[in-house]
Structures are given as C-alpha cells and as structure tokens.
Short mmCIF file of C-alpha atoms in Angstrom, two decimals:
data_model
loop_
_atom_site.label_atom_id
_atom_site.label_comp_id
_atom_site.label_asym_id
_atom_site.label_seq_id
_atom_site.Cartn_x
_atom_site.Cartn_y
_atom_site.Cartn_z
CA UNK V 29 -0.30 -0.30 -0.08
CA UNK V 30 1.26 3.34 -0.60
CA UNK V 31 1.97 5.18 2.38
CA UNK V 32 1.00 9.31 1.85
CA UNK V 33 3.60 12.47 2.61
CA UNK V 34 2.28 15.75 2.12
CA UNK V 35 4.71 17.00 4.58
CA UNK V 36 7.14 18.10 1.08
CA UNK V 37 3.69 19.54 -0.96
CA UNK V 38 2.97 22.19 2.78
CA UNK V 39 6.13 22.75 3.29
CA UNK V 40 6.61 24.42 -0.51
CA UNK V 41 3.20 24.66 -0.53
CA UNK V 42 4.21 28.43 -1.38
CA UNK V 43 6.19 27.66 -4.38
CA UNK V 44 2.76 26.28 -5.19
CA UNK V 45 0.94 29.22 -4.17
CA UNK V 46 2.92 31.69 -6.33
CA UNK V 47 3.51 29.75 -9.40
CA UNK V 48 -1.29 29.18 -9.58
CA UNK V 49 -0.82 33.33 -8.81
CA UNK V 50 1.34 34.08 -12.21
CA UNK V 51 -0.09 31.68 -13.90
CA UNK V 52 -3.22 33.61 -13.16
CA UNK V 53 -1.62 36.99 -14.64
CA UNK V 54 -0.04 35.77 -17.22
CA UNK V 55 -3.00 34.28 -18.20
CA UNK V 56 -4.84 38.08 -18.33
CA UNK V 57 -2.09 39.07 -19.62
CA UNK V 58 -2.32 37.14 -22.82
CA UNK V 59 -6.05 37.48 -23.06
CA UNK V 60 -5.82 41.19 -22.46
CA UNK V 61 -3.15 40.90 -26.03
CA UNK V 62 -4.30 38.62 -27.32
CA UNK V 63 -8.43 40.35 -27.02
CA UNK V 64 -6.70 42.92 -28.82
CA UNK V 65 -5.23 41.60 -31.57
CA UNK V 66 -7.94 39.74 -31.84
CA UNK V 67 -10.54 41.98 -32.31
CA UNK V 68 -8.83 43.87 -34.65
CA UNK V 69 -8.68 40.89 -36.59
CA UNK V 70 -12.04 39.72 -36.04
CA UNK V 71 -13.31 43.90 -38.15
CA UNK V 72 -10.54 42.70 -40.64
CA UNK V 73 -12.59 39.87 -41.52
CA UNK V 74 -16.33 41.03 -41.20
CA UNK V 75 -14.98 44.25 -42.52
CA UNK V 76 -12.31 44.77 -44.08
CA UNK V 77 -11.58 44.94 -47.69
CA UNK V 78 -10.44 41.40 -49.71
CA UNK V 79 -6.89 41.48 -48.46
CA UNK V 80 -7.47 42.30 -44.92
CA UNK V 81 -10.15 39.35 -44.88
CA UNK V 82 -7.54 36.89 -45.82
CA UNK V 83 -4.68 37.88 -44.00
CA UNK V 84 -6.92 37.50 -40.85
CA UNK V 85 -8.43 34.37 -41.77
CA UNK V 86 -4.61 33.28 -42.77
CA UNK V 87 -3.59 33.95 -39.38
CA UNK V 88 -6.07 32.42 -37.53
CA UNK V 89 -6.30 29.10 -39.43
CA UNK V 90 -2.55 28.57 -39.44
CA UNK V 91 -2.37 29.88 -35.82
CA UNK V 92 -5.43 27.65 -34.50
CA UNK V 93 -4.13 24.30 -36.63
CA UNK V 94 -0.83 24.79 -35.06
CA UNK V 95 -0.06 22.93 -31.07
CA UNK V 96 1.36 25.96 -29.16
CA UNK V 97 4.41 24.15 -27.74
CA UNK V 98 5.75 24.95 -31.48
CA UNK V 99 4.76 28.25 -31.11
CA UNK V 100 6.35 28.61 -28.00
CA UNK V 101 9.81 27.03 -29.28
CA UNK V 102 10.20 29.50 -32.28
CA UNK V 103 9.42 32.91 -30.10
CA UNK V 104 11.65 31.80 -27.19
CA UNK V 105 14.33 29.33 -28.98
CA UNK V 106 13.13 30.96 -32.88
CA UNK V 107 13.39 34.36 -32.57
CA UNK V 108 16.74 35.09 -30.55
CA UNK V 109 18.01 32.97 -33.17
CA UNK V 110 17.08 35.40 -36.17
CA UNK V 111 19.24 37.72 -33.98
CA UNK V 112 16.03 39.05 -31.85
CA UNK V 113 16.57 38.83 -28.49
CA UNK V 114 14.60 40.64 -26.87
CA UNK V 115 12.39 38.73 -24.48
CA UNK V 116 13.02 36.28 -21.21
CA UNK V 117 11.31 33.02 -20.95
CA UNK V 118 8.34 34.49 -19.35
CA UNK V 119 7.31 37.64 -22.28
CA UNK V 120 8.48 34.49 -24.66
CA UNK V 121 5.43 32.86 -23.50
CA UNK V 122 3.14 36.02 -23.30
CA UNK V 123 3.71 36.93 -26.34
CA UNK V 124 3.45 33.24 -27.55
CA UNK V 125 -0.26 32.78 -25.31
CA UNK V 126 -1.64 36.47 -26.27
CA UNK V 127 -0.53 35.29 -30.07
CA UNK V 128 -2.50 31.70 -30.30
CA UNK V 129 -4.74 33.84 -28.49
CA UNK V 130 -5.52 35.82 -30.46
CA UNK V 131 -7.02 33.54 -33.09
CA UNK V 132 -9.63 31.32 -31.49
CA UNK V 133 -10.46 35.31 -30.08
CA UNK V 134 -10.73 35.63 -33.89
CA UNK V 135 -13.41 33.77 -34.18
CA UNK V 136 -15.03 34.88 -30.96
CA UNK V 137 -15.59 38.51 -31.17
CA UNK V 138 -16.20 37.42 -34.89
CA UNK V 139 -19.30 35.36 -34.13
CA UNK V 140 -20.10 38.66 -31.40
CA UNK V 141 -19.81 40.88 -34.26
CA UNK V 142 -22.37 38.90 -36.73
CA UNK V 143 -25.16 37.73 -33.76
CA UNK V 144 -25.83 41.83 -33.35
CA UNK V 145 -28.68 42.58 -35.07
CA UNK V 146 -28.94 44.19 -38.51
CA UNK V 147 -31.75 45.99 -37.02
CA UNK V 148 -29.69 47.77 -34.53
CA UNK V 149 -27.18 48.67 -37.26
CA UNK V 150 -30.14 49.99 -39.04
CA UNK V 151 -31.60 52.30 -36.41
CA UNK V 152 -28.29 53.37 -35.08
CA UNK V 153 -27.16 54.21 -39.30
CA UNK V 154 -31.10 56.50 -39.34
CA UNK V 155 -30.63 58.03 -36.14
CA UNK V 156 -27.97 60.21 -37.91
CA UNK V 157 -24.14 58.02 -36.22
CA UNK V 158 -21.54 57.71 -38.51
CA UNK V 159 -20.10 54.12 -39.95
CA UNK V 160 -17.60 54.97 -36.95
CA UNK V 161 -19.67 56.15 -34.03
CA UNK V 162 -21.69 52.62 -34.64
CA UNK V 163 -19.29 50.80 -34.75
CA UNK V 164 -18.44 52.21 -31.47
CA UNK V 165 -20.95 53.07 -29.65
CA UNK V 166 -23.99 50.17 -30.63
CA UNK V 167 -21.79 47.12 -32.49
CA UNK V 168 -18.36 46.63 -30.33
CA UNK V 169 -21.27 46.89 -26.47
CA UNK V 170 -23.35 44.78 -27.46
CA UNK V 171 -20.94 42.12 -28.93
CA UNK V 172 -19.00 42.45 -25.98
CA UNK V 173 -21.83 41.16 -24.19
CA UNK V 174 -22.57 38.46 -26.63
CA UNK V 175 -19.22 37.25 -26.21
CA UNK V 176 -18.94 37.35 -23.15
CA UNK V 177 -19.07 33.75 -22.48
CA UNK V 178 -16.90 32.07 -24.91
CA UNK V 179 -14.40 34.88 -23.14
CA UNK V 180 -14.36 33.93 -20.67
CA UNK V 181 -14.48 29.94 -21.86
CA UNK V 182 -10.85 31.66 -23.68
CA UNK V 183 -9.75 32.22 -20.08
CA UNK V 184 -10.01 29.24 -18.91
CA UNK V 185 -8.29 27.46 -21.60
CA UNK V 186 -5.63 29.84 -21.86
CA UNK V 187 -4.69 29.45 -17.75
CA UNK V 188 -4.81 26.42 -18.30
CA UNK V 189 -2.83 26.40 -21.40
CA UNK V 190 0.40 28.51 -18.94
CA UNK V 191 0.99 25.06 -17.34
CA UNK V 192 2.85 24.27 -20.62
CA UNK V 193 5.13 27.41 -20.17
CA UNK V 194 6.87 24.95 -17.41
CA UNK V 195 8.28 23.61 -21.23
CA UNK V 196 10.87 26.83 -21.02
CA UNK V 197 11.10 27.26 -17.12
CA UNK V 198 8.65 30.11 -16.75
CA UNK V 199 7.73 29.50 -12.92
CA UNK V 200 3.78 29.03 -12.71
CA UNK V 201 1.78 25.96 -10.70
CA UNK V 202 3.16 23.16 -13.16
CA UNK V 203 6.73 23.73 -12.94
CA UNK V 204 6.65 24.64 -9.46
CA UNK V 205 6.17 20.82 -9.46
CA UNK V 206 9.01 19.62 -10.98
CA UNK V 207 10.81 21.87 -8.57
CA UNK V 208 8.83 19.82 -5.54
CA UNK V 209 9.29 17.10 -7.24
CA UNK V 210 13.32 16.94 -8.47
CA UNK V 211 14.17 17.52 -4.48
CA UNK V 212 11.05 15.33 -2.56
CA UNK V 213 9.73 13.01 -5.55
CA UNK V 214 6.84 12.74 -3.57
CA UNK V 215 5.14 12.16 -7.63
CA UNK V 216 1.18 11.67 -6.17
CA UNK V 217 0.51 14.07 -3.53
CA UNK V 218 2.31 16.69 -5.59
CA UNK V 219 0.21 16.86 -8.85
CA UNK V 220 -3.24 15.59 -6.36
CA UNK V 221 -2.50 19.30 -5.06
CA UNK V 222 -1.45 20.42 -8.18
CA UNK V 223 -4.34 19.35 -10.08
CA UNK V 224 -6.93 19.61 -7.57
CA UNK V 225 -5.39 23.09 -7.07
CA UNK V 226 -6.19 23.89 -11.06
CA UNK V 227 -9.00 22.54 -10.74
CA UNK V 228 -10.75 24.76 -8.17
CA UNK V 229 -9.29 27.74 -9.99
CA UNK V 230 -10.56 26.75 -13.34
CA UNK V 231 -14.08 26.67 -11.34
CA UNK V 232 -13.98 29.83 -9.22
CA UNK V 233 -13.11 31.74 -12.49
CA UNK V 234 -16.17 29.79 -14.56
CA UNK V 235 -18.58 31.05 -10.79
CA UNK V 236 -17.30 34.24 -11.34
CA UNK V 237 -17.66 34.55 -14.57
CA UNK V 238 -21.20 33.29 -14.57
CA UNK V 239 -22.30 36.19 -12.01
CA UNK V 240 -20.63 39.24 -14.67
CA UNK V 241 -22.37 37.75 -17.22
CA UNK V 242 -25.62 37.80 -15.39
CA UNK V 243 -25.07 41.16 -14.46
CA UNK V 244 -24.57 42.32 -17.59
CA UNK V 245 -27.21 40.04 -19.10
CA UNK V 246 -29.18 41.89 -22.78
CA UNK V 247 -32.54 42.23 -21.19
CA UNK V 248 -34.21 40.37 -23.96
CA UNK W 1 19.29 25.07 -48.10
CA UNK W 2 17.70 21.39 -49.60
CA UNK W 3 19.74 19.50 -48.25
CA UNK W 4 19.86 20.63 -45.27
CA UNK W 5 16.26 20.06 -45.04
CA UNK W 6 17.22 16.66 -47.27
CA UNK W 7 19.94 15.57 -44.18
CA UNK W 8 16.73 16.23 -41.47
CA UNK W 9 14.41 14.38 -43.62
CA UNK W 10 14.48 11.34 -41.83
CA UNK W 11 14.36 12.54 -38.22
CA UNK W 12 11.63 14.83 -38.66
CA UNK W 13 9.79 11.66 -40.75
CA UNK W 14 9.46 10.21 -38.09
CA UNK W 15 8.78 11.90 -35.67
CA UNK W 16 5.71 12.87 -37.79
CA UNK W 17 5.45 9.16 -38.05
CA UNK W 18 5.34 8.83 -33.76
CA UNK W 19 2.94 12.27 -33.18
CA UNK W 20 0.62 10.57 -35.92
CA UNK W 21 0.76 7.45 -33.44
CA UNK W 22 0.40 9.21 -30.49
CA UNK W 23 -2.98 11.10 -31.79
CA UNK W 24 -4.24 7.60 -33.92
CA UNK W 25 -4.37 6.21 -31.13
CA UNK W 26 -4.95 8.93 -28.42
CA UNK W 27 -8.69 9.15 -30.75
CA UNK W 28 -9.25 5.92 -31.31
CA UNK W 29 -9.02 4.78 -27.12
CA UNK W 30 -10.36 8.40 -26.43
CA UNK W 31 -13.48 7.96 -28.64
CA UNK W 32 -14.02 4.86 -27.05
CA UNK W 33 -14.32 5.77 -24.50
CA UNK W 34 -15.99 8.82 -24.33
CA UNK W 35 -18.92 7.35 -26.38
CA UNK W 36 -19.39 5.18 -23.28
CA UNK W 37 -18.30 7.85 -21.30
CA UNK W 38 -21.45 9.90 -23.11
CA UNK W 39 -23.77 6.93 -23.28
CA UNK W 40 -23.30 7.20 -19.05
CA UNK W 41 -24.03 11.19 -19.38
CA UNK W 42 -27.42 10.30 -20.71
CA UNK W 43 -29.07 6.94 -20.46
CA UNK W 44 -26.90 5.02 -16.89
CA UNK W 45 -28.28 5.14 -13.48
CA UNK W 46 -28.21 7.83 -10.86
CA UNK W 47 -24.97 6.55 -9.59
CA UNK W 48 -23.69 6.36 -13.02
CA UNK W 49 -24.03 9.50 -14.20
CA UNK W 50 -22.75 10.96 -11.21
CA UNK W 51 -19.55 8.82 -11.81
CA UNK W 52 -19.58 10.26 -15.62
CA UNK W 53 -20.35 13.95 -14.53
CA UNK W 54 -17.06 13.58 -12.47
CA UNK W 55 -14.70 12.26 -14.16
CA UNK W 56 -16.22 14.72 -17.32
CA UNK W 57 -15.35 18.08 -15.24
CA UNK W 58 -12.49 17.02 -13.37
CA UNK W 59 -10.86 16.24 -16.11
CA UNK W 60 -11.97 18.96 -17.93
CA UNK W 61 -10.31 21.15 -16.02
CA UNK W 62 -6.48 19.76 -14.71
CA UNK W 63 -3.87 21.39 -18.29
CA UNK W 64 -3.72 17.49 -20.21
CA UNK W 65 -0.32 18.38 -19.61
CA UNK W 66 -0.14 17.79 -15.67
CA UNK W 67 -1.96 14.21 -16.93
CA UNK W 68 0.88 13.69 -19.01
CA UNK W 69 3.24 14.32 -15.78
CA UNK W 70 0.98 12.33 -13.02
CA UNK W 71 1.26 9.43 -15.42
CA UNK W 72 4.57 9.37 -16.28
CA UNK W 73 5.92 9.90 -13.08
CA UNK W 74 3.12 9.37 -10.71
CA UNK W 75 2.56 4.94 -12.07
CA UNK W 76 5.71 4.11 -11.48
CA UNK W 77 6.33 4.90 -7.80
CA UNK W 78 2.58 2.55 -7.43
CA UNK W 79 4.39 0.61 -9.04
CA UNK W 80 2.99 1.38 -12.70
CA UNK W 81 5.38 0.84 -15.25
CA UNK W 82 5.28 2.23 -18.30
CA UNK W 83 6.63 3.96 -20.97
CA UNK W 84 6.89 7.36 -21.41
CA UNK W 85 5.01 6.94 -25.26
CA UNK W 86 2.45 5.17 -23.17
CA UNK W 87 1.80 7.13 -20.68
CA UNK W 88 1.71 9.95 -23.51
CA UNK W 89 -1.56 8.38 -25.49
CA UNK W 90 -3.26 6.88 -21.33
CA UNK W 91 -3.25 10.80 -20.47
CA UNK W 92 -4.31 12.31 -23.22
CA UNK W 93 -6.79 9.58 -24.36
CA UNK W 94 -8.07 10.72 -21.03
CA UNK W 95 -8.67 13.75 -21.83
CA UNK W 96 -9.88 12.99 -25.15
CA UNK W 97 -12.64 10.59 -23.31
CA UNK W 98 -13.97 13.07 -21.19
CA UNK W 99 -14.13 15.47 -23.59
CA UNK W 100 -16.03 12.88 -26.55
CA UNK W 101 -18.07 12.47 -23.45
CA UNK W 102 -19.40 16.21 -23.88
CA UNK W 103 -19.66 16.46 -27.39
CA UNK W 104 -21.50 12.60 -27.66
CA UNK W 105 -24.27 14.34 -25.03
CA UNK W 106 -23.91 17.18 -26.99
CA UNK W 107 -24.93 15.51 -29.85
CA UNK W 108 -27.52 12.87 -28.89
CA UNK W 109 -29.40 16.03 -25.73
CA UNK W 110 -29.73 18.45 -29.25
CA UNK W 111 -32.03 15.37 -31.43
CA UNK W 112 -35.64 16.31 -30.54
CA UNK W 113 -37.40 14.52 -28.28
CA UNK W 114 -40.32 13.73 -30.09
CA UNK W 115 -37.90 11.55 -32.51
CA UNK W 116 -37.29 9.39 -29.78
CA UNK W 117 -41.21 9.83 -28.96
CA UNK W 118 -42.21 8.73 -31.87
CA UNK W 119 -39.85 6.09 -32.12
CA UNK W 120 -41.65 4.14 -28.54
CA UNK W 121 -45.22 4.99 -30.21
CA UNK W 122 -44.40 2.81 -32.86
CA UNK W 123 -43.38 0.41 -30.75
CA UNK W 124 -39.46 0.47 -31.05
CA UNK W 125 -37.44 -1.22 -28.41
CA UNK W 126 -34.87 0.82 -26.63
CA UNK W 127 -32.03 -0.50 -28.03
CA UNK W 128 -34.23 -0.18 -31.61
CA UNK W 129 -34.39 3.40 -30.96
CA UNK W 130 -30.73 4.37 -30.11
CA UNK W 131 -29.37 2.46 -33.26
CA UNK W 132 -32.75 2.79 -36.53
CA UNK W 133 -33.47 7.07 -35.05
CA UNK W 134 -31.07 8.48 -32.20
CA UNK W 135 -27.40 7.12 -33.20
CA UNK W 136 -28.21 7.53 -37.11
CA UNK W 137 -29.72 11.46 -36.80
CA UNK W 138 -26.97 12.53 -33.70
CA UNK W 139 -23.86 11.39 -36.09
CA UNK W 140 -24.15 14.00 -38.35
CA UNK W 141 -24.24 16.54 -35.24
CA UNK W 142 -21.19 14.68 -33.17
CA UNK W 143 -19.00 14.76 -36.63
CA UNK W 144 -17.81 18.30 -36.21
CA UNK W 145 -17.19 18.52 -32.17
CA UNK W 146 -15.40 15.50 -32.60
CA UNK W 147 -12.78 16.45 -35.47
CA UNK W 148 -12.39 19.76 -33.61
CA UNK W 149 -11.43 17.35 -30.13
CA UNK W 150 -9.19 16.04 -32.96
CA UNK W 151 -7.50 19.28 -33.97
CA UNK W 152 -7.24 20.04 -30.54
CA UNK W 153 -5.91 16.27 -29.54
CA UNK W 154 -3.57 16.55 -32.60
CA UNK W 155 -2.39 20.10 -30.74
CA UNK W 156 -1.53 18.45 -27.89
CA UNK W 157 0.41 15.53 -28.92
CA UNK W 158 3.60 17.75 -28.89
CA UNK W 159 3.30 17.53 -24.64
CA UNK W 160 4.70 14.13 -25.11
CA UNK W 161 7.78 15.92 -26.14
CA UNK W 162 7.91 17.05 -22.55
CA UNK W 163 8.44 13.55 -21.15
CA UNK W 164 11.33 13.22 -24.03
CA UNK W 165 8.92 11.51 -26.72
CA UNK W 166 10.60 12.47 -30.32
CA UNK W 167 7.52 13.48 -32.14
CA UNK W 168 7.13 16.20 -34.37
CA UNK W 169 8.42 19.10 -31.90
CA UNK W 170 10.92 16.98 -30.61
CA UNK W 171 12.34 16.10 -33.26
CA UNK W 172 12.15 19.74 -34.78
CA UNK W 173 13.53 21.18 -31.28
CA UNK W 174 16.66 18.13 -31.88
CA UNK W 175 17.53 19.57 -35.55
CA UNK W 176 17.12 23.55 -34.45
CA UNK W 177 18.95 22.48 -32.14
CA UNK W 178 21.80 21.04 -34.71
CA UNK W 179 21.43 23.17 -37.68
CA UNK W 180 19.87 26.40 -35.87
CA UNK W 181 17.97 26.95 -38.76
CA UNK W 182 15.23 28.45 -36.72
CA UNK W 183 13.14 30.01 -39.12
CA UNK W 184 12.94 27.15 -41.35
CA UNK W 185 13.08 23.58 -39.58
CA UNK W 186 10.52 25.47 -37.23
CA UNK W 187 7.87 26.14 -40.95
CA UNK W 188 8.78 22.70 -42.12
CA UNK W 189 6.78 20.94 -38.30
CA UNK W 190 4.35 23.76 -38.65
CA UNK W 191 3.06 22.77 -41.72
CA UNK W 192 3.13 19.30 -41.13
CA UNK W 193 0.80 20.03 -38.49
CA UNK W 194 -1.55 22.61 -40.62
CA UNK W 195 -1.35 19.13 -42.63
CA UNK W 196 -2.19 17.01 -41.16
CA UNK W 197 -5.10 19.23 -39.13
CA UNK W 198 -6.82 20.32 -42.19
CA UNK W 199 -6.32 16.77 -43.85
CA UNK W 200 -8.68 15.70 -40.71
CA UNK W 201 -11.13 19.05 -41.46
CA UNK W 202 -11.32 18.22 -45.03
CA UNK W 203 -12.41 14.32 -43.78
CA UNK W 204 -14.76 15.65 -40.78
CA UNK W 205 -16.04 17.25 -44.28
CA UNK W 206 -17.19 14.37 -46.11
CA UNK W 207 -17.95 12.45 -44.02
CA UNK W 208 -20.70 14.92 -42.29
CA UNK W 209 -21.92 15.58 -46.10
CA UNK W 210 -22.59 11.88 -46.10
CA UNK W 211 -23.70 11.02 -42.73
CA UNK W 212 -26.80 14.81 -43.15
CA UNK W 213 -30.49 13.66 -42.68
CA UNK W 214 -31.75 16.82 -44.63
#
C-alpha cells in the first residue's frame, strides 16, 4: 500500500501558490493582448477589404492548427537564433500565448459582431450616427456582451495552457510541481494537490464569470 | 537549404510518424471511452451518471500536461512501469474521453424529443430507438465537434515531447539545435501539423455530407 506523505507538498506550498498566481496573471495578460489582436482581426474579417480579410483568415487558420508548444519554441528559441533576443522566458511565453489566444478570440469576436442584429445597426444609422460611431456605440458594446461567455471559456483554457510554460522554465504552477518533485519525489501527492489547484481555480473563475454574465446580460 | 532539409528529413519524418501514431491511438482510445462516457451521461443509472459527470468535469478542469506528468511520473511510484509514449497516450486518451463524452451528450441531446417519442410510439425498444433513430441522426451533429476535439488532440500530442518522446515537435527541436535554422524548421513543423489537421477537417466535411439527414 502506498504511504502518503504530504509534508513536502505543504512545506513548499508557497512555491505552488506563487505559481498559481503567476499562471493567472499570465493568462490575464495574454487574454488582454490577445483580445486586442482578436478584435482587430475580427473587424478585418467582417469589415475589412479583401486582402485584410485574407490576412486575418490565414492568421486564424494557421495558429489554430499549430500546437501552442511549437509557437512557444519559435518565440523563445527561434527568434534569438534569428537575431531577435528581446524577451526573457516569461515574456516569450506571454507573447506566444497572446498570439495563440488572438486566433481563438478573433473567432469569438467575429461571431459576436455577426450576432449583433441588423436592425440595431440600421436604427443607429437612421438616427444619423457615422459608421465609426455605430461601431463604437452599438456594435462594440453589444458584441462584448454577446461574446462574454466565450471570452470566459477562452480565459479558462488559457489559464490551463499556462501549464505549458513549464517547458521553458516559467515558474508557474506546473513548474512548481516539477521543482518539488525533483527535490522530494512525492509525485502522487504533488500532482494531486496541483490538479486540485487547477481544478478549483478553473471552477472559481467560471463561478465569477457566471455572476458577471448575469449582471451584464442583455434584457430580452 | 535543400540539402539541410533532406539531411533532416529522416528524423523529422520519424517524428511525424510518432505524432500521427500517438494522435491516432489517443483518438481511437479516447473516442471509445468517450462514447461509453457519453451514453452513461445520457442513459446511465443515477450513480453512473454522477460518476461520468465527475469524471468529465474533473478531467476538463486539469491541464493535459499535468495529466501527462502525473501518469508518467506517478504510475511508476505506484509500481506501474510505463513507457513515456504509453503514459502520454493514456493521459491524452483520458482527457480526450472527457471531451468526447460531452460531444456525444450534446449531439444526442440536440435530437428533438419528438423523435424518440415517435419511435417509442411505433413500438421500438430502447435499443432499436438508439440504433435506428437516435444515433444515425446524432452522427451528423457529432462529427463537427469531434473533429474539433481531434484537431486539439493532434496539437496536444506535441506535449508528449516534454516526457522525452521524439515526436514531430521534439524532432524539430533537435534539428533546430543542430542546424540553428530556426525559421526553416519551425516552419516545416508548422506546415506538417497544419496539413495533418487540415486533412482531418477535410475528411470530416466529406463524412458530414454523407451523414447529414436534411
């Protein structure tokens, strides 16, 4: 029978807690940057000229069919080989994750933009708003509310994806687990705790998001 | 440049084969388990439904990489020796099964209740209803979501490189390390992944057309 020994895990719990916080921070930052990319690309796809549409579509299709790990390696190991050593491992990972998130968020926002009723846009045009004003005061706010649930899901998957950052030694939660294991080899205990931490973080996030969604839901 | 590519072709080719083999094994195993899981969610007895629900929700809330590490490093501690590739396949298959369970539940759940009621009214047993009425219609709705899962699995298969399996990602790393031709070989790997996933999407579009009941 396996003898559990939780001591090494709890003695090093600070490492895991800090890792969890870092993972959440990275995911949030990647979500923010990715949203900017995604928003721009989504408007390219829905409102852009033909070449812009093509560019945005290629970006989305390319990134969504390539593993995140490969993008991370390209940014972290590849760019310095090309003479661009600007980023340390954490920022490399944030850049890679933001690039990756941008492709998914493009689709999220595109669906949101397309879901805004035609009548709303026409009504806004009819009361004399310019096209830019329509986008700013009608399309964007409605799109944001429509996209909120998918935005939340994307955030949760980004948070789970931060575990891949351990591949380039970013000290997030999974890397914390590796570190503790190297020193103590309490593998079962460590991964049970780490798994539980990811799980509870995911459910906590989704709980918060559901409250926000309820508050912001469009009255129908 | 061409001779560099040619010189590295065997290593990258072997990596691609491993990636394909891992993905295919994960998908076969994960889909089989997922079908069972999905049917448990839909038609299981109360405890079975609960067990399936907990399984799905837990597996979907933990990163794939953590599952891979937990099985690869954890099983030997419990006395179960396992090769890196087997651990990777098992971990990803368990993850895949959770997603497929949800996909099955969604596909079957989206068939209007009237279909099942009508089938019952003409005297079909539960099995017959499932076999001749529900499942044939569900396949068309199952496929698109399944392909999304499959694409995710091909991408996730790159994570097995982190437990030292020489798949396409690891092979690319080795070649880049040796030749220092980052742009070239990351592009080659990206294109290969893209082609595999694109082929998957194309195949599914063909299948969907065959299974779609207007």
